[in-house]
XYZ file of C-alpha atoms in Angstrom:
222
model
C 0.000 0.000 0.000
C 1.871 2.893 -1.010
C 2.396 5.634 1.390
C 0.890 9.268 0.297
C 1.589 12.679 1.699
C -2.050 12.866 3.463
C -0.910 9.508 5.184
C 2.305 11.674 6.279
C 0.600 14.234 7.632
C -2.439 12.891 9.376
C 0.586 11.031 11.160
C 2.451 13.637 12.196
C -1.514 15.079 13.525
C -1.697 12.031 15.344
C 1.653 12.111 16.926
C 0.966 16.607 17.996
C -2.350 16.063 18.525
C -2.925 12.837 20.478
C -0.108 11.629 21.888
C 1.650 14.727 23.229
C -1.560 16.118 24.418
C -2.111 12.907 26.115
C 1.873 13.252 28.043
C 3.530 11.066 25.508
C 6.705 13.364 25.461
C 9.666 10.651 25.263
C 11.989 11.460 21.843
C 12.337 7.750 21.604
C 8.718 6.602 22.016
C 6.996 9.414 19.503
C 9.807 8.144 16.759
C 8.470 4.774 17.184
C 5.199 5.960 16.240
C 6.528 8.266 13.654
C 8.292 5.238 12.041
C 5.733 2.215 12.199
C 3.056 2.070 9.528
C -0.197 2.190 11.498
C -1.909 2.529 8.454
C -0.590 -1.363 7.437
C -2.767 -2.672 10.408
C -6.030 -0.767 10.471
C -8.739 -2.997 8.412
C -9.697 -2.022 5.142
C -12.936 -0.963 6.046
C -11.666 1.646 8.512
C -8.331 2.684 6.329
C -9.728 5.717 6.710
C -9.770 6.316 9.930
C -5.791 4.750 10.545
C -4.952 7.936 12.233
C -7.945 9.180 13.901
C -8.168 9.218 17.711
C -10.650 6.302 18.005
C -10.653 2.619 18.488
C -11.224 0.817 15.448
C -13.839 -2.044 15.737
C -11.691 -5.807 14.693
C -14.756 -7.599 15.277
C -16.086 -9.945 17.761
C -16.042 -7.102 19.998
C -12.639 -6.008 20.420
C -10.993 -3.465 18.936
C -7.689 -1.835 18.450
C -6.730 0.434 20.979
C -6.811 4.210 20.508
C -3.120 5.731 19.289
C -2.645 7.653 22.643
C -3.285 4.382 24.788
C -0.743 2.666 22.872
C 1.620 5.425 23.235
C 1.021 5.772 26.532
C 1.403 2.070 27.102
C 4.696 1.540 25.038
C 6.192 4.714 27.337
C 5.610 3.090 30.548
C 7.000 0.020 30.014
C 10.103 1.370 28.156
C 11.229 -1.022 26.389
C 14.629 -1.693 25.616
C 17.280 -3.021 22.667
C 17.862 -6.609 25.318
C 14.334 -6.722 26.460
C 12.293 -10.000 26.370
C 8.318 -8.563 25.960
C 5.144 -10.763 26.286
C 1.973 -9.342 24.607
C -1.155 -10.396 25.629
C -4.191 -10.037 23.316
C -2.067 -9.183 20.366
C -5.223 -7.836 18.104
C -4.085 -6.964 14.649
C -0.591 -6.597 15.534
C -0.205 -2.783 15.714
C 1.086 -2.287 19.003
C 2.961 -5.777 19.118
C 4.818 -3.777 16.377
C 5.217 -0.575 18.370
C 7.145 -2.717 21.264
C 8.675 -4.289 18.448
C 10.982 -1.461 17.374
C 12.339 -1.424 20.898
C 12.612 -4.102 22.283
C 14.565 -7.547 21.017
C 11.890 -9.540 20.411
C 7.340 -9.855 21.625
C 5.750 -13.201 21.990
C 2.402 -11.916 21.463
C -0.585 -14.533 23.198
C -4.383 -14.253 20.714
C -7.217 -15.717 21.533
C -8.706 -15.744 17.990
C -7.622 -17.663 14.735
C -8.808 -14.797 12.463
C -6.764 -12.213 14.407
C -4.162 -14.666 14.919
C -3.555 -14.748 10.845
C -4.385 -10.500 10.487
C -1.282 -10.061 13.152
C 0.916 -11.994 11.223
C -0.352 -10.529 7.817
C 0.210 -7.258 8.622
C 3.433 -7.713 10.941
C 5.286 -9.412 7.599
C 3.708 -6.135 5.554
C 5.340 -4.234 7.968
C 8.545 -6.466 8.044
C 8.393 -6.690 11.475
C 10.275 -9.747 12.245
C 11.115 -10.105 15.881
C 7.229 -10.944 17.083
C 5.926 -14.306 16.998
C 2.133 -14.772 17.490
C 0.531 -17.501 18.862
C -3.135 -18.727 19.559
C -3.468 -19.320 23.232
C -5.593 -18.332 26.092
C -3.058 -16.588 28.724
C -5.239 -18.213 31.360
C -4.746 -21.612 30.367
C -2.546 -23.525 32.551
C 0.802 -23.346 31.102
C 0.112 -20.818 28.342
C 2.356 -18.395 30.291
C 5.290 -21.155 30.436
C 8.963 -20.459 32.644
C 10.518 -17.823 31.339
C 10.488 -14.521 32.813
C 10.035 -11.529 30.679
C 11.303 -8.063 31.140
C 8.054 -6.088 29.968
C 4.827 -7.624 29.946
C 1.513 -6.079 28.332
C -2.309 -6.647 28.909
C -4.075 -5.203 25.862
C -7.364 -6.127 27.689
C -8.672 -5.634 31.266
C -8.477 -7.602 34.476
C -11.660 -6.856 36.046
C -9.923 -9.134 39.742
C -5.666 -7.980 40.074
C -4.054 -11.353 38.773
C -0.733 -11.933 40.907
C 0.347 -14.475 38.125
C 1.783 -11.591 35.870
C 3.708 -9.888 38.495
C 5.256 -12.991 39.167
C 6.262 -13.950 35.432
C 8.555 -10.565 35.563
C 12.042 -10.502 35.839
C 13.997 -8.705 38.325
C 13.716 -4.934 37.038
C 10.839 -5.952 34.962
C 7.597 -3.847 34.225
C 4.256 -4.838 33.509
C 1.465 -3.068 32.206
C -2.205 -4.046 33.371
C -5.521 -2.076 32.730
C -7.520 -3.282 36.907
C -10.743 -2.758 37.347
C -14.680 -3.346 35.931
C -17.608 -1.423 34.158
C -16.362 2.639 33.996
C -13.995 2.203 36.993
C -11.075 0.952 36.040
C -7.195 1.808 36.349
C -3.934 1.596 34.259
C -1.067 0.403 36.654
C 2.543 0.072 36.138
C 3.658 -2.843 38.206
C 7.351 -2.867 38.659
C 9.357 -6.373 39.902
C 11.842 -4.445 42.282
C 12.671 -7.750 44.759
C 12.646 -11.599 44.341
C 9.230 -11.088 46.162
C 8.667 -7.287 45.818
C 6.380 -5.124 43.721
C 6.053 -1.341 43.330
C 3.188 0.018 41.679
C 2.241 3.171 40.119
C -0.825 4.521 38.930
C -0.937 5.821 35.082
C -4.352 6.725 33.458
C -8.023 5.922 34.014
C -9.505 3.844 31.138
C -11.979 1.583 30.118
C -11.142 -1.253 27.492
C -12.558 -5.277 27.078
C -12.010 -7.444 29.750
C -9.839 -10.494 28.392
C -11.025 -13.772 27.394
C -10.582 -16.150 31.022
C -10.137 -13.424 33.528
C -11.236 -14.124 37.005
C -14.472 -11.655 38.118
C -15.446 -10.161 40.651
C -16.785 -12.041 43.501
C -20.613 -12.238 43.882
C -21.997 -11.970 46.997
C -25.285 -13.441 47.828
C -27.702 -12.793 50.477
């Protein structure tokens, strides 16, 4: 898809308008989004609206997040040239990509087949070839696996804190998690400071899709 000068500057809008107005002020970070193709992973139906400060519909209810909350995300977590990231809910690959150009390599975690092939579609368009996408449910037993990753993402909600996260970080890691239900819900940065020691900082207040297998709130009954 060849790249026009409207494409050009609706991306440099994007980058003024939304994510510096939204405290995305890192150098680093707004060259990331400067550099990869957002356009590439936007369906076709919505092409037009690749830069616009929505989130576009993917189907089945989830959609791709809005440019500022990936900026937002990809600043907090930091990512770095040695980093290990794990991605979970990897949607149609866009900020998998964004992580991408930072760190050395995403294993992105997606729950759905068709979004499972769109990822990969549009991550080779983009020749983006340090993320590997697979379909699993992060809340199967041993979807997470042993290693220890130095940033870790939720692109959808926990409605109930999940410790099991926290714990898959390495020392120094950082993990991004969106904690709450209904309109009340937080973006955290949870930081692995200690063999058994967490900091936490609040970022934003959001609202995005639970993920697929999260625990719920508990119900009480009278």
């Amino acid at each position: 898809m060849p790249m026009t000068a409207a494409d050009e500057a609706a991306r440099e809008q994007m980058i003024h308008q939304q994510l510096r107005a939204w405290d995305v002020l890192d150098q680093d970070i707004l060259g990331v989004f400067a550099r990869v193709p957002r356009e590439l992973f936007v369906p076709e139906a919505y092409r037009g609206l690749a830069f616009a400060d929505v989130e576009l519909p993917l189907g089945g209810g989830d959609r791709m997040l809005a440019p500022k909350v990936a900026g937002r995300i990809v600043q907090a977590v930091d990512p770095r040239p040695t980093d290990r990231v794990l991605l979970v809910g990897v949607g149609a690959g866009y900020l998998a990509a964004c992580l991408a150009a930072r760190a050395c390599s995403v294993r992105g975690l997606e729950l759905r087949e068709d979004l499972v092939a769109m990822a990969r579609r549009n991550l080779a368009a983009a020749a983006v070839r340090n993320v590997t996408v697979e379909q699993r449910n992060a809340f199967d037993t041993d979807a997470l696996g042993a290693e220890l990753y130095d940033v870790i993402v939720l692109a959808g909600s926990l409605p109930v804190d999940d410790p099991r996260f926290a714990q898959q970080l390495a020392l120094g890691g950082r993990l991004f998690a969106v904690i709450g239900s209904g309109l009340v819900m937080e973006a955290q940065l949870i930081e692995r400071v200690g063999p058994e020691q967490w900091r936490r900082r609040s970022l934003f207040e959001t609202a995005i899709k639970p993920l697929v297998g999260a625990r719920q709130p508990e119900r009480f009954s009278f």
